[in-house]
Coordinates of C-alpha atoms in Angstrom, one line a residue:
X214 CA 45.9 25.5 -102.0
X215 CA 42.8 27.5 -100.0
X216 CA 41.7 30.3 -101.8
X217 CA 41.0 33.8 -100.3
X218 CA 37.5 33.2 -100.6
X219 CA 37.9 30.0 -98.4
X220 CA 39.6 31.8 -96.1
X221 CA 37.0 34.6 -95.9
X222 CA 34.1 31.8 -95.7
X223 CA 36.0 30.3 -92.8
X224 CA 36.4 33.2 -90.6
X225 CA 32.6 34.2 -91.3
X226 CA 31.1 30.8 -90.1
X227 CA 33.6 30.9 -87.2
X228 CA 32.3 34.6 -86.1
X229 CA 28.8 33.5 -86.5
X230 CA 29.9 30.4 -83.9
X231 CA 31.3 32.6 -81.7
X232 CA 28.9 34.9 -81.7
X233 CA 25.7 32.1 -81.2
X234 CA 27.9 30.4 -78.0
X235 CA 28.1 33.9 -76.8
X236 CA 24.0 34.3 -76.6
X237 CA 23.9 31.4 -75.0
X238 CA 26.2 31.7 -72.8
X239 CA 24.1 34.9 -71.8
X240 CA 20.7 33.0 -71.5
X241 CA 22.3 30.2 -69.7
X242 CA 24.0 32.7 -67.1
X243 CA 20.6 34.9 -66.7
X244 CA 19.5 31.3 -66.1
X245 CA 21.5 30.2 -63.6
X246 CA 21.4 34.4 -62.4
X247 CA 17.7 33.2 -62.0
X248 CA 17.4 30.2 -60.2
X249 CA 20.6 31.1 -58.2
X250 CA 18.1 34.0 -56.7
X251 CA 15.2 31.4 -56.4
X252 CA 17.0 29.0 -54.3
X253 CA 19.1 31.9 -52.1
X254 CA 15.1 33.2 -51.6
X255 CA 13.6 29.8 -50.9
X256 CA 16.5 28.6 -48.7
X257 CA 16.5 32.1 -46.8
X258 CA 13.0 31.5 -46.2
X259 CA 12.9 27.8 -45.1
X260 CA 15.7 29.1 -42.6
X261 CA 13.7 32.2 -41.5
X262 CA 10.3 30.0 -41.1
X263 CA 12.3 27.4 -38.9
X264 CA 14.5 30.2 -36.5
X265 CA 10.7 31.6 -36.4
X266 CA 9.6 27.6 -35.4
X267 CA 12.3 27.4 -33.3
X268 CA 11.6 30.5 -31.2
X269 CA 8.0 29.7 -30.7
X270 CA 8.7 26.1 -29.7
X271 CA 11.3 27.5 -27.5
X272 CA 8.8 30.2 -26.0
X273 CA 6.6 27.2 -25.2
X274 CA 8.3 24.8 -23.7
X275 CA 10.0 27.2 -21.5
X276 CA 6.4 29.1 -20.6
X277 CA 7.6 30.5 -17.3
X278 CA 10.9 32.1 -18.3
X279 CA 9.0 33.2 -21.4
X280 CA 6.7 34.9 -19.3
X281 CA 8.9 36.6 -16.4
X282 CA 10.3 38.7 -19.7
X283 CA 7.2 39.6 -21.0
X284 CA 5.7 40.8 -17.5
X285 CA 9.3 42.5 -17.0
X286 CA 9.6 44.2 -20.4
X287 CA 6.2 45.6 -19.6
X288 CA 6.8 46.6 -15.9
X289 CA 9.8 48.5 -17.8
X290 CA 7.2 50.1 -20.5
X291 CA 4.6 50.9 -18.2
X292 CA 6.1 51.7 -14.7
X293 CA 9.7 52.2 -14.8
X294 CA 12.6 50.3 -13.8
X295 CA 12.9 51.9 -10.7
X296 CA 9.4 50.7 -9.5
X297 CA 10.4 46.9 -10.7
X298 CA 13.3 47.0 -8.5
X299 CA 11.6 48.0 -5.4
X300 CA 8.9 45.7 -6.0
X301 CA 11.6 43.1 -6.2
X302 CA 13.5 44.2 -3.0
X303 CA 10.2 43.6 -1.1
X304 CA 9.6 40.2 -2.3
X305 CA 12.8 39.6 -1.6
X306 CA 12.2 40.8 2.0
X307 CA 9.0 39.3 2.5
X308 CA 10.5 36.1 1.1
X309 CA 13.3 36.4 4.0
X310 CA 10.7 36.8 6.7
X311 CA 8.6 33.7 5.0
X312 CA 11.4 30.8 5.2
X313 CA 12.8 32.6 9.0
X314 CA 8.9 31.8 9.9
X315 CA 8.3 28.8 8.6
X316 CA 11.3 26.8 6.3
X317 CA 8.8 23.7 5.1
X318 CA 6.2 26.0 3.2
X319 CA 8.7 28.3 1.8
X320 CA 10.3 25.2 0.4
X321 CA 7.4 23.7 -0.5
X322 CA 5.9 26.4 -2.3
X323 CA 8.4 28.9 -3.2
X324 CA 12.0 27.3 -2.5
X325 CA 12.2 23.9 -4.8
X326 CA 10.6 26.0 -7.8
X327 CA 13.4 28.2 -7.7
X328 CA 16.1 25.9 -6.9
X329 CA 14.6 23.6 -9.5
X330 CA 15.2 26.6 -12.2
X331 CA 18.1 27.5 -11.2
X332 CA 19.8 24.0 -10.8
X333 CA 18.8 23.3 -14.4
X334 CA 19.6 26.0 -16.5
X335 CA 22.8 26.8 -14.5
X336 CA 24.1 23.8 -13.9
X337 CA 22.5 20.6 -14.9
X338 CA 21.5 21.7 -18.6
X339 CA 25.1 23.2 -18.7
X340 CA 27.5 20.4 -17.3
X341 CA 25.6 17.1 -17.7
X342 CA 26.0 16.7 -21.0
X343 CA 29.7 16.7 -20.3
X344 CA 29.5 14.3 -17.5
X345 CA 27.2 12.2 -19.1
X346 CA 29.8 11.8 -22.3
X347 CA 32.6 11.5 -19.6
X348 CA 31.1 8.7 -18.0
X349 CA 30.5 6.4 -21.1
X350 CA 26.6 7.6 -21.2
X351 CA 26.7 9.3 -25.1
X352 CA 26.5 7.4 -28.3
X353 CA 27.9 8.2 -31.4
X354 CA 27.3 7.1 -35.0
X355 CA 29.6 4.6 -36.1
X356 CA 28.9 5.2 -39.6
X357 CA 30.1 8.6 -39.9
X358 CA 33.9 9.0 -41.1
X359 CA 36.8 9.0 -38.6
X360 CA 39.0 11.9 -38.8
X361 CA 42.7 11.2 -39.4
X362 CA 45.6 13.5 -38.8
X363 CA 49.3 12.4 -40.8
X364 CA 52.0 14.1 -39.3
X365 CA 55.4 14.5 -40.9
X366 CA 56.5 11.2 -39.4
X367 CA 53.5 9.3 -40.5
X368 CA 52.5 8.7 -37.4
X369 CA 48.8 8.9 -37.5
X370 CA 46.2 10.2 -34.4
X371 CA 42.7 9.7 -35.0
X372 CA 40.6 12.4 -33.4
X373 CA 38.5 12.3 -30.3
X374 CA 34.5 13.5 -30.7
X375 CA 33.6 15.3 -27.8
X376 CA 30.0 15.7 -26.3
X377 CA 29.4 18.7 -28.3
X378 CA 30.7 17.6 -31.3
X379 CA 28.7 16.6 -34.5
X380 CA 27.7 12.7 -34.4
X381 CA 27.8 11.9 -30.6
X382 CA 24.4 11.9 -29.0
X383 CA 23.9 12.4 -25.1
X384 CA 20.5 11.6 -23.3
X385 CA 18.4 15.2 -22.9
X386 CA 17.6 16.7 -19.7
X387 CA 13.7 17.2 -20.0
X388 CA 14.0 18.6 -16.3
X389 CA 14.9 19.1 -12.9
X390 CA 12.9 18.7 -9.6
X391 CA 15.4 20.1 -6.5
X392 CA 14.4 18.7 -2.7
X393 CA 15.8 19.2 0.5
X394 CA 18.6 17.3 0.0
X395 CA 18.4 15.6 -3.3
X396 CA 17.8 16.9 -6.8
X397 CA 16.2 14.7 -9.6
X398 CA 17.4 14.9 -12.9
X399 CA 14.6 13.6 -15.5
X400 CA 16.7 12.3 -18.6
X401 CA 15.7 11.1 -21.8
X402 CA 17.8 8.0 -23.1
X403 CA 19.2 7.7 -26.4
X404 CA 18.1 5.1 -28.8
X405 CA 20.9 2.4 -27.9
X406 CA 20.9 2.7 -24.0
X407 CA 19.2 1.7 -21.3
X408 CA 18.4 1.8 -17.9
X409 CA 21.5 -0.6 -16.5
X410 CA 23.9 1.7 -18.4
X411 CA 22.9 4.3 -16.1
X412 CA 23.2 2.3 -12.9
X413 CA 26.4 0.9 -13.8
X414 CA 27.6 4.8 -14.2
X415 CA 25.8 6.3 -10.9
X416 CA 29.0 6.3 -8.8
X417 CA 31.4 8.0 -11.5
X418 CA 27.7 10.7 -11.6
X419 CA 28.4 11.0 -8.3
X420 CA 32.1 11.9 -8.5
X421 CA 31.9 14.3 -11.4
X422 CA 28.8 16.3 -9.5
X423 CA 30.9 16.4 -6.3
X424 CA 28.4 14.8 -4.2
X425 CA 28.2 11.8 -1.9
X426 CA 25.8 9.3 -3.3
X427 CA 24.0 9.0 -6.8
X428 CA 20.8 7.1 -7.6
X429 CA 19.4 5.7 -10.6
X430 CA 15.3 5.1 -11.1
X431 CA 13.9 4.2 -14.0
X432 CA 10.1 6.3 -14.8
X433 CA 9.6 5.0 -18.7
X434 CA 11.3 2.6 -20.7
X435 CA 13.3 5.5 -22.3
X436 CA 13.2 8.0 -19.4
X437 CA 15.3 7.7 -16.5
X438 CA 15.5 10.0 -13.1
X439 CA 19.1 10.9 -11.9
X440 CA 19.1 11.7 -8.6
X441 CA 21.8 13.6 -6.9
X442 CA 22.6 13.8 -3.0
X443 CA 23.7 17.2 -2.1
X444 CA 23.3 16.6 2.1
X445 CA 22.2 13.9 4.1
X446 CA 19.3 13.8 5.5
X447 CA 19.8 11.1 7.9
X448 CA 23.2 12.6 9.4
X449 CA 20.8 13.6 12.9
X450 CA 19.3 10.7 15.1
X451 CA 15.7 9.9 14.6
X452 CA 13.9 9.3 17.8
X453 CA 11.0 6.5 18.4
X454 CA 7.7 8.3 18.7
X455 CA 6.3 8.7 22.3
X456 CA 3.8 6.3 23.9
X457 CA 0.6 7.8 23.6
X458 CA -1.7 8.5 26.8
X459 CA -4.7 6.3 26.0
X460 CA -5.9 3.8 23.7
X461 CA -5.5 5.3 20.2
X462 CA -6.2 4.0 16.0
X463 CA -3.0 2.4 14.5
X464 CA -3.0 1.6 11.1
X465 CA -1.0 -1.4 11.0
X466 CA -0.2 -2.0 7.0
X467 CA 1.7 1.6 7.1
X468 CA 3.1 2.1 11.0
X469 CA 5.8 4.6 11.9
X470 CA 9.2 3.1 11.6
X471 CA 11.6 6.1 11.0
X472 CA 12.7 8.6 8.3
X473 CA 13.7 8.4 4.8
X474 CA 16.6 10.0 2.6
X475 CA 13.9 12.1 1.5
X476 CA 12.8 13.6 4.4
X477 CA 9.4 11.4 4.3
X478 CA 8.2 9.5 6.8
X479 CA 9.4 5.6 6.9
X480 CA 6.3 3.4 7.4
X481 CA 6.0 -0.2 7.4
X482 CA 3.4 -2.5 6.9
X483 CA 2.9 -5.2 10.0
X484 CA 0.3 -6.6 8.7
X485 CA -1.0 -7.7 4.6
X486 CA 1.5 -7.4 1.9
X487 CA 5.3 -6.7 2.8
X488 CA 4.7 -7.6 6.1
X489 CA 7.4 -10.4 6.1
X490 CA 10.5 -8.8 6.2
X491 CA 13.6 -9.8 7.2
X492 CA 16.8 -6.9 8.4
X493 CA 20.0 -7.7 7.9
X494 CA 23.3 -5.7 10.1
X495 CA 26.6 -6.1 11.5
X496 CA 26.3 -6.4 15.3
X497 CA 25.6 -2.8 16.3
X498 CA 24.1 -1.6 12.8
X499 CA 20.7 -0.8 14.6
X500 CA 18.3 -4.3 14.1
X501 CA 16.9 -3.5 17.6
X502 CA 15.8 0.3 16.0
X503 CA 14.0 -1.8 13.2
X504 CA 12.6 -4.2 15.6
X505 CA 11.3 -2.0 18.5
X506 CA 10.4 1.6 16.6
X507 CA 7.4 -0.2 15.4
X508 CA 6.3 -2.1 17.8
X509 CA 6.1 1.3 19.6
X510 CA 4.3 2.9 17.2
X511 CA 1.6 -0.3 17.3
X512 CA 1.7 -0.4 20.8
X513 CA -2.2 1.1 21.2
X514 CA -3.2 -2.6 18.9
X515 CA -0.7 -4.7 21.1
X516 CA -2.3 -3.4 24.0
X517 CA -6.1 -4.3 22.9
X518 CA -5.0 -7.5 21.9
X519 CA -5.6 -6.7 18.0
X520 CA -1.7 -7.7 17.7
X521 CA -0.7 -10.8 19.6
X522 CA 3.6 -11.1 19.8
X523 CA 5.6 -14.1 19.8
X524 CA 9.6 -13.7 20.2
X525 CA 12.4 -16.3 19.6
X526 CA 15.5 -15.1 20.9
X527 CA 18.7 -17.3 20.9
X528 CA 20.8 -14.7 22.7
X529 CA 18.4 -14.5 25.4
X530 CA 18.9 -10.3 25.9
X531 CA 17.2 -8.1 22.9
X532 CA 13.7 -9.1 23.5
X533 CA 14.2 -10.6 26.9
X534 CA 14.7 -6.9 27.9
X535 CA 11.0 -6.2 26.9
X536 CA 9.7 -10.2 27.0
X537 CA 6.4 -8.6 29.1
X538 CA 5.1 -8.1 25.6
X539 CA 5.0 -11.2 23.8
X540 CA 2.1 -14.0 24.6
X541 CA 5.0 -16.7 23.1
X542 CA 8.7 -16.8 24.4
X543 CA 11.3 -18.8 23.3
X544 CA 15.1 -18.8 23.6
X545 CA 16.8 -22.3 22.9
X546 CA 16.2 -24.4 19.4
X547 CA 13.6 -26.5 21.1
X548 CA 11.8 -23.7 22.3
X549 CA 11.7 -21.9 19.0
X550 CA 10.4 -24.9 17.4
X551 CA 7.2 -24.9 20.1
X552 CA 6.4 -21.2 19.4
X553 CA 6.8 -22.1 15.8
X554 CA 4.7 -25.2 15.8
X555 CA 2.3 -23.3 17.7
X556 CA 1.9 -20.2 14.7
X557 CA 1.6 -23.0 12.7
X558 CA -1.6 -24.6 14.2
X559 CA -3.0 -21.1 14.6
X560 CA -2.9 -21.1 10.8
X561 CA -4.1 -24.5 10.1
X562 CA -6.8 -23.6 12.8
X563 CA -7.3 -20.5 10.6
X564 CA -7.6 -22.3 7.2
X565 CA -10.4 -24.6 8.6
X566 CA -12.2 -21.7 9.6
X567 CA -12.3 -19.1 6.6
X568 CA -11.6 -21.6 3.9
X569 CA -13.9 -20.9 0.8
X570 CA -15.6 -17.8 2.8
X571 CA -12.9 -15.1 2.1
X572 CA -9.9 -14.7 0.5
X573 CA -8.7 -12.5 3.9
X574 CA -9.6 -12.6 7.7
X575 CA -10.9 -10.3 9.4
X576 CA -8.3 -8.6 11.9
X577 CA -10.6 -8.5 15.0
X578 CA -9.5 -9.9 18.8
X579 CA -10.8 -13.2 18.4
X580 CA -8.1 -13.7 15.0
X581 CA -5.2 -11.1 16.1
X582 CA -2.1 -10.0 14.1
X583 CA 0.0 -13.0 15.4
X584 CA 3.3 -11.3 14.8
X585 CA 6.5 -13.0 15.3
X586 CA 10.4 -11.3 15.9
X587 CA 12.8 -13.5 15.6
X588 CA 16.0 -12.1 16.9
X589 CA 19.0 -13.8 15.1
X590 CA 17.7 -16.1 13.4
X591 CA 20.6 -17.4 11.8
X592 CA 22.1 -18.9 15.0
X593 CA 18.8 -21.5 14.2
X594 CA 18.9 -21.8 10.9
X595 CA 22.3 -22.8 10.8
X596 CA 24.7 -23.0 13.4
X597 CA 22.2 -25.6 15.8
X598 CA 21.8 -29.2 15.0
X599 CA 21.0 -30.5 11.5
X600 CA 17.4 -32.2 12.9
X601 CA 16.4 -29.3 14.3
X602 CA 17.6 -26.5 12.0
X603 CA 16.0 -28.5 9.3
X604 CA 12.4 -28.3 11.4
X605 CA 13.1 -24.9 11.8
X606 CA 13.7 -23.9 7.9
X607 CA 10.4 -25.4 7.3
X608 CA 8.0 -23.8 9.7
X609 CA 9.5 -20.5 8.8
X610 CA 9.1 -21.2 5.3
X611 CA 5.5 -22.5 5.8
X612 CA 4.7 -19.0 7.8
X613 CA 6.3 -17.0 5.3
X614 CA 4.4 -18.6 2.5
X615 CA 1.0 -19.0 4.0
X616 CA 0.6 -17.1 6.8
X617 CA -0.1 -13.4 4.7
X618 CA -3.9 -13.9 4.0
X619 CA -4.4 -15.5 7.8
X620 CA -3.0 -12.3 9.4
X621 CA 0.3 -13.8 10.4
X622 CA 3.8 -11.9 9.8
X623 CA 7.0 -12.9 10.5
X624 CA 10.1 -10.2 11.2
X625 CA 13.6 -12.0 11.1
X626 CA 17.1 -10.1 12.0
X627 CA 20.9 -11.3 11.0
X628 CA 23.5 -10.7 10.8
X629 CA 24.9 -12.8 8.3
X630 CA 22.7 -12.4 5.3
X631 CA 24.2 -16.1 3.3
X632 CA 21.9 -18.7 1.7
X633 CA 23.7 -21.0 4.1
X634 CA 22.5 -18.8 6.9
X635 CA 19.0 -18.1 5.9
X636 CA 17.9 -21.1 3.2
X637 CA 14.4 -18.5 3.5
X638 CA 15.4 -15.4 2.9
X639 CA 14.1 -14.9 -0.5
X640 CA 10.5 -15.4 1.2
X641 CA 10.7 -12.8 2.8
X642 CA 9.0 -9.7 0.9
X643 CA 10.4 -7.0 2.2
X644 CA 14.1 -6.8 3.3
X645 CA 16.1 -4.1 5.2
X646 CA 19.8 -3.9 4.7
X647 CA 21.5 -2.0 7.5
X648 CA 25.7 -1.7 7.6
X649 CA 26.9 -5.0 6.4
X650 CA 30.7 -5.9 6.2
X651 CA 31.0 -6.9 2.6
X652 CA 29.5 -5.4 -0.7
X653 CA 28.5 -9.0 -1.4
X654 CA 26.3 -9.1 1.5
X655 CA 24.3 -6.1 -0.3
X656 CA 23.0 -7.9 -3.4
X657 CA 22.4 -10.8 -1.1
X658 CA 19.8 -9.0 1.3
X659 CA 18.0 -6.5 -1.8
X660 CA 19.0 -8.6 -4.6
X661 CA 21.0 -8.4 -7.8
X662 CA 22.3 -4.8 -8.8
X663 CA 21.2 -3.3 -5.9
X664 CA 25.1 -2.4 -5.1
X665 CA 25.1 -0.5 -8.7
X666 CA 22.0 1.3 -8.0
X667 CA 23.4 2.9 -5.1
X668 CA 22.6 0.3 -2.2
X669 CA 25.8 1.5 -0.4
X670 CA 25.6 -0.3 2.8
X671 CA 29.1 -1.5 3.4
X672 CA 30.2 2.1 3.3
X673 CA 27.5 2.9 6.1
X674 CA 29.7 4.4 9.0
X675 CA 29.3 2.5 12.9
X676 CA 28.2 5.6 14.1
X677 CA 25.1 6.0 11.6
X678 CA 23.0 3.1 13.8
X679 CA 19.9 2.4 12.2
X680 CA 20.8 3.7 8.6
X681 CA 20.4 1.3 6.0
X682 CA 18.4 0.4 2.4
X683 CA 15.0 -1.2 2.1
X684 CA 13.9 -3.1 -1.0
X685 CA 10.6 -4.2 -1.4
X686 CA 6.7 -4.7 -3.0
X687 CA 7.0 -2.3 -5.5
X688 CA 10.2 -0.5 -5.3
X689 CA 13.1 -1.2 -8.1
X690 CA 15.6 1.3 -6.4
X691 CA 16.6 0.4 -2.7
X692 CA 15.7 3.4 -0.3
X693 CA 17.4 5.1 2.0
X694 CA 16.0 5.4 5.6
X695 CA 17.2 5.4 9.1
X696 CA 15.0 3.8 12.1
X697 CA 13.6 5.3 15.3
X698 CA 15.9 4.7 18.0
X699 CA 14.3 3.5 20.7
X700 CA 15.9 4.0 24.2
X701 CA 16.0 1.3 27.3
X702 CA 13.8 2.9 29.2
X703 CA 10.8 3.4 26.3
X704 CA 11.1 -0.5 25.7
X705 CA 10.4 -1.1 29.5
X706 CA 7.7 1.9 28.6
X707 CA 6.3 0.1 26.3
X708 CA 6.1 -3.2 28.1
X709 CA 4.7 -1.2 31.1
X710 CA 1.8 0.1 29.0
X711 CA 1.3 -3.0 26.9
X712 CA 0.6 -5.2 29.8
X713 CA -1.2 -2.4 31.8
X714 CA 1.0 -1.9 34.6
X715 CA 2.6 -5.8 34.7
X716 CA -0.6 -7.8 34.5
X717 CA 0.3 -11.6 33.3
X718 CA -0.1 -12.1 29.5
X719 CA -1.0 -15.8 29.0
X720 CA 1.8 -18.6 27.9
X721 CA 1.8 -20.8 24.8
X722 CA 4.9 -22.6 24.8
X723 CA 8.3 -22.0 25.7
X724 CA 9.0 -19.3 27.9
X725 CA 6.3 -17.2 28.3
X726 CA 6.5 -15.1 31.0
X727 CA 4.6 -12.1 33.4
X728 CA 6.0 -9.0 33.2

C-alpha cells in the first residue's frame, strides 16, 4: 500500500519532468524559430540574387530591345512624350518615302531588322514551341513519373505533357533572320535529336506555319536553320541576259544562269569544279533554259574561241536550232561516238602535254573550254544498241572523270533520271532537278533525302518552266532556282554573234556545220 509520502514524492518528480520538457521544448522551438528565419533569409536571397541574374542576362542578350526602353524612358524624362511621338511620326514618314524610292535598301538596311524582330518575338518565339512539340520535335524525360487518373469505373487515362509542361524539352529559338520571301529560324537541338528528325518534320513545319514550302539546313552539329517560305520568289519569268555589244570578260567558273529562291543571282560554273552537271525534266520542264541561259551569258568566250562547243543531239531540233555554235555536231549514235572519241583524244593529247608540269591547264585559245551539251542523252545511253550504248557509257564516263583538270566539261539533259537510263549519272558533280513525274525520280537526280529536305520537284506546276532544285559541291540542302528563259530569236542571236555574222566554224566529226 503507497503511502502519502509516496504519492507526494511522485507528483514532485513528475512536475519537475514536466517542467524540464517544457524548457526544452522552448529552446528547441527558439531553435527551429532561428534557423526557420536563416533559411527563409538565405533562400529569399538566393532567389533575389538569381531574378537579379536573370534580369541582367536577359538585358544582355536582348541588347537592342534593352536599349529602345532606356533611350524611350529618357526621351520621356527629358523631352516629353509629346516630342517622342512626333519624332516617331517623321521616321515613320521618312521611312515611307525611303522603301517608295528605293525597296532593296530599305529592306536591306532597315526592313529585315524589323521584320526579323518582329517575326521572332511575335510569332516564332511564341508558336514554335507548340509546333515544334506538335510535330514530334520535343523530348521528354522518361524517367519522370506518369500521371494517372482512376475514375469511378476504374478506367484509367494517363495524362498528356504538353510543350509547356514540366519534363518535355523543345529545341530553343536562338533567332530569327526574315528575307524577302523566306524567314530563317536558327534553332538549338535538344540533346537526343538531330538534324534528320528535323528534315523528316519540314512538311508538317510547313503546314502548321501556313506556308508553302519548308526547308531544313543544318549550321552546327546541334544548331539547325528552319527556313520558312512566306511567297515565291520565282512565281515571275526570269529572262536570259541580253547579248552584249562587243567583246566583253566572262568569268566562266560562276556564269549567269538565272535566279534563286532567294532572290540571288543563280551562277554556274562551266568550267573547274561543278562544271559537269547533268539536268534532269519532264519534256517541257525547261532543260533548254538550263542549256542556253548560259551559253548566253559566255557567249563573249565562245566567240574568242576561249570556249570551243561540241553538241550531241539525238532529236535533231534543240541544238540544231542554234548548231552555228558548236565546232562538233552530232545527231545519230555513230555520230555521238565520233564527237565523243574526238574530246577524248583532245584529252589524251592534253595529258601528254601538261603531265608532271601542272596540276591545271591554262585556259588560253590554243587549250579552250571544250564544252560539250548533250541533249537527251538517255535515248544513247539506253534505248540504242547494246555495242554502241556500251561505247558511249564509257567515253562519257572517261570525260566525266578526267576531263576536270584538262578544261573539259560535259552538260547532259534527261528526262528520265534511272540508273538504267544514265549508268553515269553519279559522275556528274552537280545535278539540276527540274519538274520530274515521280517523287522517286527526286532522290534519284540530288540524291538520298533530298525529297525530305524539301526537294519538291514532282509538285513543280507545267507552267513554272525552268523551276527546279540544284544539288551540288558543297551544298547539303537542294536549292531552289529558276533559269533564264531564252527566247528563239536570242538563240539565233546568239549564233549570229558567235560566228560573227555566219562565218564557217571548222568541223571535227559528225555533223559539223556553217551557220
Amino acid at each position: 500500500m503507497t503511502s502519502p509520502g509516496m504519492f507526494v514524492i511522485a507528483l514532485a518528480g513528475l512536475g519537475l519532468g514536466v517542467w524540464v520538457l517544457a524548457k526544452i521544448g522552448r529552446a528547441l522551438a527558439s531553435m527551429a524559430e532561428l534557423l526557420t528565419a536563416t533559411v527563409v533569409v538565405f533562400v529569399g536571397l538566393w532567389w533575389a540574387c538569381k531574378v537579379v541574374f536573370w534580369l541582367f542576362s536577359q538585358v544582355v542578350i536582348h541588347w537592342r530591345t534593352s536599349l529602345t526602353v532606356i533611350v524611350v524612358y529618357l526621351w520621356c524624362v527629358w523631352v516629353g512624350w509629346i516630342w517622342l511621338v512626333v519624332n516617331l511620326v517623321g521616321l515613320a514618314l521618312i521611312l515611307g518615302v525611303w522603301r517608295l524610292l528605293d525597296v532593296t535598301s530599305f529592306d536591306q538596311w532597315c526592313g529585315r531588322p524589323l521584320r526579323s524582330w518582329w517575326l521572332r518575338w511575335a510569332v516564332y518565339h511564341l508558336k514554335l514551341p507548340g509546333w515544334l512539340h506538335a510535330c514530334g520535335l520535343s523530348v521528354r524525360d522518361a524517367a519522370l513519373p506518369v500521371e494517372v487518373t482512376v475514375n469511378l469505373v476504374g478506367r484509367r487515362k494517363a495524362s498528356r505533357a504538353t510543350a509547356r509542361q514540366s519534363g518535355v524539352q523543345v529545341p530553343k529559338v536562338l533567332g530569327v533572320r526574315s528575307g524577302p520571301s523566306w524567314d530563317e529560324v536558327r534553332v538549338q537541338l535538344v540533346p537526343g535529336q538531330k538534324p534528320e528528325d528535323f528534315d523528316d518534320a519540314a512538311r508538317a513545319l510547313a503546314s502548321a506555319r501556313n506556308v508553302a514550302r519548308c526547308q531544313v539546313r543544318e549550321l552546327k552539329p546541334n544548331v539547325v536553320s528552319i527556313d520558312f517560305q512566306r511567297r515565291d520568289q520565282l512565281a515571275a519569268l526570269v529572262h536570259s541576259p541580253a547579248l552584249p555589244e562587243g567583246q566583253s570578260a566572262v568569268d566562266l567558273r560562276k556564269v549567269w544562269a538565272g535566279r534563286t529562291e532567294y532572290g540571288h543571282d543563280w551562277r554556274v560554273p562551266l568550267l573547274g569544279s561543278g562544271a559537269h552537271c547533268l539536268t534532269a525534266g519532264a519534256s517541257g520542264a525547261g532543260k533548254n533554259s538550263v542549256m542556253w541561259c548560259p551559253l548566253v551569258a559566255a557567249a563573249p568566250a565562245i566567240r574568242s574561241g576561249l570556249v570551243r562547243m561540241s553538241g550531241i543531239d539525238p532529236k535533231g531540233m534543240e541544238l540544231a536550232y542554234g548548231r552555228g555554235i558548236f565546232s562538233r555536231y552530232a545527231v545519230s549514235g555513230k555520230d555521238a561516238l565520233e564527237v565523243l572519241d574526238g574530246l577524248v583524244e583532245e584529252m589524251e593529247s592534253r595529258k601528254r602535254e601538261f603531265a608532271g608540269r601542272v596540276r591545271t591547264i591554262p585556259l588560253s585559245t590554243d587549250y579552250p573550254l571544250e564544252l560539250l551539251e548533250f541533249d537527251e542523252i538517255g535515248a544513247l545511253t539506253k534505248y540504242t544498241d547494246r555495242k554502241t550504248r556500251e561505247q558511249i557509257v564509257e567515253r562519257v564516263a572517261l570525260l566525266n572523270t578526267q576531263g576536270r583538270a584538262l578544261n573539259i566539261s560535259l552538260r547532259g539533259y534527261v528526262q528520265e533520271p534511272t540508273k538504267d537510263t544514265v549508268p553515269v549519272r553519279e559522275l556528274f558533280t552537280r545535278r539540276v532537278c527540274l519538274r520530274v513525274t515521280s517523287k522517286t525520280h527526286v532522290g534519284m537526280v540530288l540524291g538520298d533525302g533530298a525529297y525530305e529536305r524539301g526537294a519538291w520537284a514532282n509538285r513543280i506546276g507545267e507552267s513554272e518552266a525552268g523551276v527546279g532544285f540544284v544539288w551540288g559541291e558543297g551544298i547539303r540542302e537542294p536549292l531552289r532556282i529558276r533559269a533564264g528563259w531564252v527566247s528563239d530569236e536570242t538563240v539565233k542571236a546568239l549564233e549570229q554573234y558567235v560566228t560573227n555574222g555566219g562565218v564557217a566554224r571548222p568541223s571535227f566529226g559528225g555533223e559539223g556545220v556553217a551557220a
